Amino acid sequence: MNKIAVLTSGGDCSGMNAAVRAVVRAALSRGMGVLGIQKGFSGLLHDHMEELTTRSVSGILQRGGTFLQSARCKELYEEAGQARAAQKLRDLGVEGLVVIGGDGSLKGARSMHLRGIPTIGIPASIDNDIPFTDMSLGVDTALNNILYAVDCLRDTASSHDRAFVVETMGRNCGYLAMAAAVACGAEFAIIPETPYDIDKICRLLRARYSEGRDNSIIMVAEGAALAQDLAEQIKDCIGFETRIMVLGHYQRGGAPSAFDRILAARFGVAAVEALLEGQSGKMVGLSCSSLQLTDLEKVTTSGTRPIDFKLIRLGETLGI
Ligand code: F6P
């Protein structure tokens, strides 16, 4: 194998740069050239690419976002777009492809594999909704971003007897909201995977207020409810004044945590090694601290990663 390509696709997250760097360094150390495709599959179809060297990936490890840029590519949903993308890679002499991204991007990766391009996927999405990996790239940094924000909100909430409804990302998956609730000691976590009872939440908030508590944090995953709607429902009946914080895209940025940098290094090197071993159509994932390869077919047809009920039980034990 003489030449591989790497791209970042879908929603960006911290650790993508570190993963590209790892892919480039691992490939160059084995004598291969690396083509960096800009703006995901869309950049491939529209010829946005550059040869990557150690110089091109220097100074990016600690930066959030993706220097290759990312995009969601509608053309790749169609057979014709997939065929064009695979042909482009062949014309460019690319013998292996590493795709770094979330569920949609991994579907794109699978389509390249099915069209004869050896392809390995790296899971990257702050939602942690990709199955067959304990953690996706970017999740740990997003969690740390949330904790920083909630710690700040607690300070101001306590000064005014306020409750904050804090909305995290997570379209179909409550991992971020639930894990953040455990890590920041929130009082409630509302997630798409489990039903919630707004009257019970109001009752418990009123009880906290009567006990003289000076603040409350209600974490909500965007896929379960919107912070604004929840605040409207609770504001007049809990004692606390109510404010909201929609964390939005803030969660996706910032310098990657140590965990994400190391995970990116492991995923990136493992992806290159898998290609060299002749593997294709697989995703590198984390399973109980070890790396594992899973067929992209399984990854992309199994639905959203199920919530870890041990995490929910942990939260319940701690009073969430
Ligand atoms: O897939 C990750 C995610 O962060 C979701 O939680 C969120 O709904 C979505 O991306 C928003 O992304 P964008 O605004 O880039 O389309």
Short mmCIF file of C-alpha atoms and ligand atoms in Angstrom, two decimals:
data_model
loop_
_atom_site.label_atom_id
_atom_site.label_comp_id
_atom_site.label_asym_id
_atom_site.label_seq_id
_atom_site.Cartn_x
_atom_site.Cartn_y
_atom_site.Cartn_z
CA MET A 1 0.00 0.00 0.00
CA ASN A 2 1.59 3.28 -1.13
CA LYS A 3 -1.04 5.91 -0.61
CA ILE A 4 -4.00 6.39 1.73
CA ALA A 5 -6.48 9.21 2.22
CA VAL A 6 -8.06 10.61 5.37
CA LEU A 7 -11.14 12.78 5.85
CA THR A 8 -13.27 14.15 8.67
CA SER A 9 -17.01 14.16 8.08
CA GLY A 10 -20.32 15.16 9.72
CA GLY A 11 -20.43 17.25 12.89
CA ASP A 12 -16.94 18.16 14.09
CA CYS A 13 -15.59 17.32 17.54
CA SER A 14 -12.45 17.78 19.57
CA GLY A 15 -9.88 15.08 18.90
CA MET A 16 -10.45 14.97 15.12
CA ASN A 17 -7.20 16.87 14.52
CA ALA A 18 -5.31 14.56 16.87
CA ALA A 19 -6.72 11.55 14.99
CA VAL A 20 -5.71 12.96 11.57
CA ARG A 21 -2.22 13.61 12.95
CA ALA A 22 -1.98 10.03 14.22
CA VAL A 23 -3.12 8.64 10.84
CA VAL A 24 -0.58 10.79 9.00
CA ARG A 25 2.32 9.99 11.31
CA ALA A 26 1.53 6.25 11.35
CA ALA A 27 1.23 6.12 7.55
CA LEU A 28 4.38 8.15 6.87
CA SER A 29 6.37 6.00 9.28
CA ARG A 30 5.40 2.99 7.15
CA GLY A 31 6.48 4.70 3.95
CA MET A 32 3.00 5.61 2.67
CA GLY A 33 1.83 8.96 1.36
CA VAL A 34 -1.31 10.55 2.80
CA LEU A 35 -3.89 12.62 0.97
CA GLY A 36 -5.94 14.89 3.25
CA ILE A 37 -9.43 15.40 1.85
CA GLN A 38 -11.01 18.68 2.91
CA LYS A 39 -14.70 19.15 3.82
CA GLY A 40 -15.46 15.43 4.08
CA PHE A 41 -16.91 13.45 1.19
CA SER A 42 -18.13 16.67 -0.36
CA GLY A 43 -14.50 17.82 -0.73
CA LEU A 44 -13.67 14.51 -2.38
CA LEU A 45 -16.41 14.99 -4.96
CA HIS A 46 -15.35 18.59 -5.57
CA ASP A 47 -11.56 18.06 -5.57
CA HIS A 48 -10.60 19.77 -2.31
CA MET A 49 -7.51 17.93 -1.14
CA GLU A 50 -3.85 18.26 -0.23
CA GLU A 51 -0.87 16.00 0.35
CA LEU A 52 -0.22 15.78 4.12
CA THR A 53 3.24 15.77 5.68
CA THR A 54 4.43 15.86 9.28
CA ARG A 55 4.65 19.64 8.79
CA SER A 56 0.98 19.84 7.77
CA VAL A 57 -0.11 18.14 11.00
CA SER A 58 2.27 19.98 13.29
CA GLY A 59 0.63 22.16 15.95
CA ILE A 60 -2.88 20.71 15.47
CA LEU A 61 -2.94 18.07 18.21
CA GLN A 62 -4.15 20.51 20.85
CA ARG A 63 -6.68 22.30 18.62
CA GLY A 64 -10.41 21.58 18.61
CA GLY A 65 -12.40 21.38 15.38
CA THR A 66 -10.84 19.87 12.29
CA PHE A 67 -8.23 21.63 10.17
CA LEU A 68 -9.39 19.51 7.21
CA GLN A 69 -12.87 20.93 7.81
CA SER A 70 -15.98 18.83 7.77
CA ALA A 71 -19.31 18.68 5.98
CA ARG A 72 -22.44 16.62 5.65
CA CYS A 73 -22.63 15.35 2.06
CA LYS A 74 -26.10 14.70 0.63
CA GLU A 75 -24.65 13.41 -2.66
CA LEU A 76 -23.19 10.44 -0.81
CA TYR A 77 -26.69 9.24 0.17
CA GLU A 78 -27.23 8.43 -3.53
CA GLU A 79 -25.72 5.47 -5.39
CA ALA A 80 -24.44 7.80 -8.11
CA GLY A 81 -22.58 9.98 -5.59
CA GLN A 82 -21.03 6.93 -3.95
CA ALA A 83 -19.86 5.57 -7.29
CA ARG A 84 -18.33 8.95 -8.21
CA ALA A 85 -16.55 9.20 -4.86
CA ALA A 86 -15.07 5.69 -5.15
CA GLN A 87 -13.95 6.38 -8.73
CA LYS A 88 -12.31 9.65 -7.62
CA LEU A 89 -10.31 7.75 -5.01
CA ARG A 90 -9.23 5.16 -7.61
CA ASP A 91 -8.22 7.90 -10.06
CA LEU A 92 -6.15 9.52 -7.32
CA GLY A 93 -4.33 6.23 -6.70
CA VAL A 94 -5.72 5.97 -3.16
CA GLU A 95 -5.42 2.39 -1.88
CA GLY A 96 -6.92 2.90 1.57
CA LEU A 97 -9.27 5.39 3.25
CA VAL A 98 -9.73 6.45 6.87
CA VAL A 99 -13.06 8.15 7.65
CA ILE A 100 -13.37 10.03 10.95
CA GLY A 101 -16.95 10.91 11.87
CA GLY A 102 -20.36 9.94 13.24
CA ASP A 103 -23.12 7.59 12.13
CA GLY A 104 -23.77 9.17 8.70
CA SER A 105 -20.04 9.33 7.95
CA LEU A 106 -19.59 5.68 8.89
CA LYS A 107 -22.37 4.81 6.43
CA GLY A 108 -20.36 6.71 3.81
CA ALA A 109 -17.26 4.74 4.85
CA ARG A 110 -19.16 1.49 4.38
CA SER A 111 -20.30 2.54 0.92
CA MET A 112 -16.66 3.11 -0.11
CA HIS A 113 -15.74 -0.36 1.23
CA LEU A 114 -18.62 -1.91 -0.71
CA ARG A 115 -17.30 -0.21 -3.85
CA GLY A 116 -13.89 -1.77 -3.45
CA ILE A 117 -11.97 0.94 -1.58
CA PRO A 118 -10.32 -0.51 1.56
CA THR A 119 -11.83 1.68 4.29
CA ILE A 120 -11.61 1.93 8.08
CA GLY A 121 -13.88 4.16 10.20
CA ILE A 122 -13.04 6.04 13.39
CA PRO A 123 -16.08 6.94 15.57
CA ALA A 124 -16.20 10.66 16.32
CA SER A 125 -19.30 12.37 17.70
CA ILE A 126 -19.91 14.08 21.01
CA ASP A 127 -23.30 12.34 21.33
CA ASN A 128 -21.64 8.96 22.09
CA ASP A 129 -24.42 7.39 20.06
CA ILE A 130 -22.27 5.10 17.89
CA PRO A 131 -22.62 1.41 18.81
CA PHE A 132 -19.69 -0.99 19.32
CA THR A 133 -17.45 1.53 21.03
CA ASP A 134 -17.54 2.50 24.70
CA MET A 135 -16.53 6.03 23.78
CA SER A 136 -16.44 8.01 20.56
CA LEU A 137 -13.88 10.70 19.97
CA GLY A 138 -14.88 14.10 21.36
CA VAL A 139 -17.24 12.85 24.07
CA ASP A 140 -14.82 13.32 26.96
CA THR A 141 -13.92 16.87 25.90
CA ALA A 142 -17.60 17.75 25.48
CA LEU A 143 -18.29 16.42 28.98
CA ASN A 144 -15.50 18.55 30.40
CA ASN A 145 -16.93 21.58 28.58
CA ILE A 146 -20.34 20.90 30.12
CA LEU A 147 -18.86 20.53 33.61
CA TYR A 148 -17.06 23.85 33.31
CA ALA A 149 -20.30 25.57 32.27
CA VAL A 150 -22.41 23.93 35.00
CA ASP A 151 -19.85 24.74 37.71
CA CYS A 152 -20.11 28.39 36.65
CA LEU A 153 -23.91 28.22 36.61
CA ARG A 154 -24.01 26.75 40.13
CA ASP A 155 -22.09 29.76 41.43
CA THR A 156 -24.55 32.26 40.04
CA ALA A 157 -27.60 30.06 40.74
CA SER A 158 -26.64 29.79 44.43
CA SER A 159 -26.37 33.55 44.70
CA HIS A 160 -30.00 34.02 43.64
CA ASP A 161 -31.97 30.89 44.70
CA ARG A 162 -32.28 29.83 41.07
CA ALA A 163 -32.83 26.63 39.17
CA PHE A 164 -31.06 26.23 35.83
CA VAL A 165 -32.32 24.02 33.05
CA VAL A 166 -29.21 23.08 31.09
CA GLU A 167 -29.67 21.65 27.59
CA THR A 168 -26.94 19.40 26.22
CA MET A 169 -26.60 17.98 22.72
CA GLY A 170 -27.78 14.45 22.03
CA ARG A 171 -30.46 14.03 19.39
CA ASN A 172 -31.31 10.41 20.12
CA CYS A 173 -28.96 9.68 22.93
CA GLY A 174 -28.90 10.84 26.54
CA TYR A 175 -25.32 9.86 27.33
CA LEU A 176 -23.94 13.40 27.53
CA ALA A 177 -26.78 14.66 29.74
CA MET A 178 -26.68 11.61 32.03
CA ALA A 179 -22.89 11.40 32.36
CA ALA A 180 -22.67 15.17 32.90
CA ALA A 181 -25.40 14.98 35.56
CA VAL A 182 -23.38 12.38 37.46
CA ALA A 183 -20.14 14.31 37.04
CA CYS A 184 -21.54 17.70 38.10
CA GLY A 185 -23.97 16.51 40.75
CA ALA A 186 -27.10 17.67 38.94
CA GLU A 187 -30.44 17.06 40.62
CA PHE A 188 -32.23 15.76 37.50
CA ALA A 189 -31.31 14.28 34.13
CA ILE A 190 -33.95 14.15 31.42
CA ILE A 191 -32.93 11.87 28.55
CA PRO A 192 -34.66 10.46 25.46
CA GLU A 193 -34.26 6.84 26.57
CA THR A 194 -36.43 7.04 29.68
CA PRO A 195 -39.77 8.76 30.36
CA TYR A 196 -39.95 11.66 32.81
CA ASP A 197 -42.72 12.98 35.02
CA ILE A 198 -42.79 16.79 35.11
CA ASP A 199 -45.11 16.85 38.17
CA LYS A 200 -42.71 14.68 40.14
CA ILE A 201 -39.78 16.90 39.11
CA CYS A 202 -41.71 20.01 40.28
CA ARG A 203 -42.59 18.28 43.57
CA LEU A 204 -38.95 17.40 44.24
CA LEU A 205 -37.76 20.89 43.28
CA ARG A 206 -40.31 22.44 45.65
CA ALA A 207 -39.09 20.13 48.43
CA ARG A 208 -35.48 21.20 47.78
CA TYR A 209 -36.54 24.85 47.93
CA SER A 210 -38.42 24.28 51.21
CA GLU A 211 -35.33 22.62 52.69
CA GLY A 212 -33.48 25.86 52.06
CA ARG A 213 -31.33 24.68 49.14
CA ASP A 214 -30.11 27.67 47.14
CA ASN A 215 -29.86 26.14 43.65
CA SER A 216 -30.87 23.25 41.41
CA ILE A 217 -29.55 21.93 38.11
CA ILE A 218 -31.79 20.09 35.67
CA MET A 219 -29.83 18.56 32.78
CA VAL A 220 -31.81 17.81 29.65
CA ALA A 221 -30.68 16.16 26.42
CA GLU A 222 -31.91 18.08 23.37
CA GLY A 223 -33.57 14.91 22.06
CA ALA A 224 -35.74 14.56 25.21
CA ALA A 225 -37.08 18.12 25.56
CA LEU A 226 -36.01 21.70 24.97
CA ALA A 227 -34.75 23.70 27.93
CA GLN A 228 -37.07 26.59 27.08
CA ASP A 229 -40.17 24.35 27.12
CA LEU A 230 -39.19 22.69 30.40
CA ALA A 231 -38.49 26.05 32.03
CA GLU A 232 -41.94 27.25 30.95
CA GLN A 233 -43.53 24.19 32.56
CA ILE A 234 -41.75 24.47 35.91
CA LYS A 235 -41.13 28.16 36.44
CA ASP A 236 -44.23 29.04 38.41
CA CYS A 237 -44.41 26.05 40.71
CA ILE A 238 -40.98 25.23 42.18
CA GLY A 239 -40.08 28.14 44.41
CA PHE A 240 -36.77 28.75 42.65
CA GLU A 241 -36.55 31.40 39.97
CA THR A 242 -35.79 29.60 36.73
CA ARG A 243 -33.22 30.30 34.02
CA ILE A 244 -32.01 28.28 31.06
CA MET A 245 -28.69 27.58 29.39
CA VAL A 246 -28.59 25.95 25.96
CA LEU A 247 -25.02 24.73 25.63
CA GLY A 248 -25.28 24.05 21.89
CA HIS A 249 -22.17 24.00 19.75
CA TYR A 250 -19.96 25.25 22.60
CA GLN A 251 -19.82 21.60 23.64
CA ARG A 252 -18.14 20.55 20.39
CA GLY A 253 -15.15 22.91 20.54
CA GLY A 254 -12.09 23.53 22.67
CA ALA A 255 -8.76 21.82 23.20
CA PRO A 256 -9.22 18.04 23.41
CA SER A 257 -8.87 16.45 26.85
CA ALA A 258 -5.96 14.10 27.58
CA PHE A 259 -8.38 11.19 27.21
CA ASP A 260 -9.46 12.31 23.73
CA ARG A 261 -5.89 12.97 22.60
CA ILE A 262 -4.79 9.50 23.64
CA LEU A 263 -7.93 7.88 22.19
CA ALA A 264 -7.32 9.76 18.92
CA ALA A 265 -3.73 8.51 18.82
CA ARG A 266 -4.83 4.92 19.45
CA PHE A 267 -7.71 5.05 16.93
CA GLY A 268 -5.57 6.72 14.24
CA VAL A 269 -2.66 4.31 14.49
CA ALA A 270 -5.00 1.29 14.72
CA ALA A 271 -6.86 2.42 11.58
CA VAL A 272 -3.62 2.58 9.57
CA GLU A 273 -2.45 -0.77 10.93
CA ALA A 274 -5.81 -2.34 10.05
CA LEU A 275 -5.49 -1.12 6.45
CA LEU A 276 -1.95 -2.52 6.26
CA GLU A 277 -3.24 -5.88 7.51
CA GLY A 278 -5.70 -5.93 4.63
CA GLN A 279 -8.76 -5.12 6.75
CA SER A 280 -11.63 -3.11 5.28
CA GLY A 281 -15.23 -2.23 6.09
CA LYS A 282 -14.46 -2.05 9.82
CA MET A 283 -14.69 0.55 12.58
CA VAL A 284 -12.05 0.86 15.29
CA GLY A 285 -13.77 1.01 18.68
CA LEU A 286 -12.95 1.03 22.36
CA SER A 287 -14.08 -1.96 24.40
CA CYS A 288 -13.14 -2.12 28.10
CA SER A 289 -9.87 -0.21 27.51
CA SER A 290 -8.87 -2.36 24.51
CA LEU A 291 -9.36 -1.60 20.84
CA GLN A 292 -11.61 -3.77 18.71
CA LEU A 293 -12.61 -3.84 15.05
CA THR A 294 -16.32 -4.20 14.22
CA ASP A 295 -17.88 -4.62 10.79
CA LEU A 296 -19.26 -1.29 9.58
CA GLU A 297 -22.30 -3.22 8.45
CA LYS A 298 -23.09 -4.06 12.09
CA VAL A 299 -22.23 -0.54 13.27
CA THR A 300 -24.46 1.16 10.71
CA THR A 301 -27.45 -1.18 10.94
CA SER A 302 -27.69 -1.62 14.72
CA GLY A 303 -29.30 1.73 15.50
CA THR A 304 -28.18 4.13 18.19
CA ARG A 305 -25.85 2.85 20.90
CA PRO A 306 -28.11 1.83 23.80
CA ILE A 307 -27.81 3.85 27.01
CA ASP A 308 -25.78 2.14 29.72
CA PHE A 309 -28.32 1.27 32.39
CA LYS A 310 -25.50 1.02 34.94
CA LEU A 311 -24.94 4.75 34.37
CA ILE A 312 -28.63 5.43 34.97
CA ARG A 313 -28.60 3.29 38.13
CA LEU A 314 -25.45 5.09 39.31
CA GLY A 315 -27.28 8.38 38.87
CA GLU A 316 -30.35 7.09 40.71
CA THR A 317 -28.20 5.93 43.64
CA LEU A 318 -26.69 9.39 43.82
CA GLY A 319 -30.15 10.97 43.91
CA ILE A 320 -30.55 12.07 40.26
O1 F6P B 1 -24.24 14.71 15.93
C1 F6P B 1 -23.74 15.57 16.90
C2 F6P B 1 -24.57 16.78 17.09
O2 F6P B 1 -23.75 17.48 17.93
C3 F6P B 1 -26.00 16.62 17.65
O3 F6P B 1 -26.11 16.42 19.01
C4 F6P B 1 -26.65 17.91 17.23
O4 F6P B 1 -28.03 17.84 17.19
C5 F6P B 1 -26.05 18.11 15.88
O5 F6P B 1 -24.77 17.52 15.90
C6 F6P B 1 -26.02 19.52 15.41
O6 F6P B 1 -25.09 19.67 14.41
P1 F6P B 1 -25.08 20.77 13.25
O7 F6P B 1 -25.64 22.03 13.79
O8 F6P B 1 -23.64 20.85 12.89
O9 F6P B 1 -25.92 20.22 12.16
#
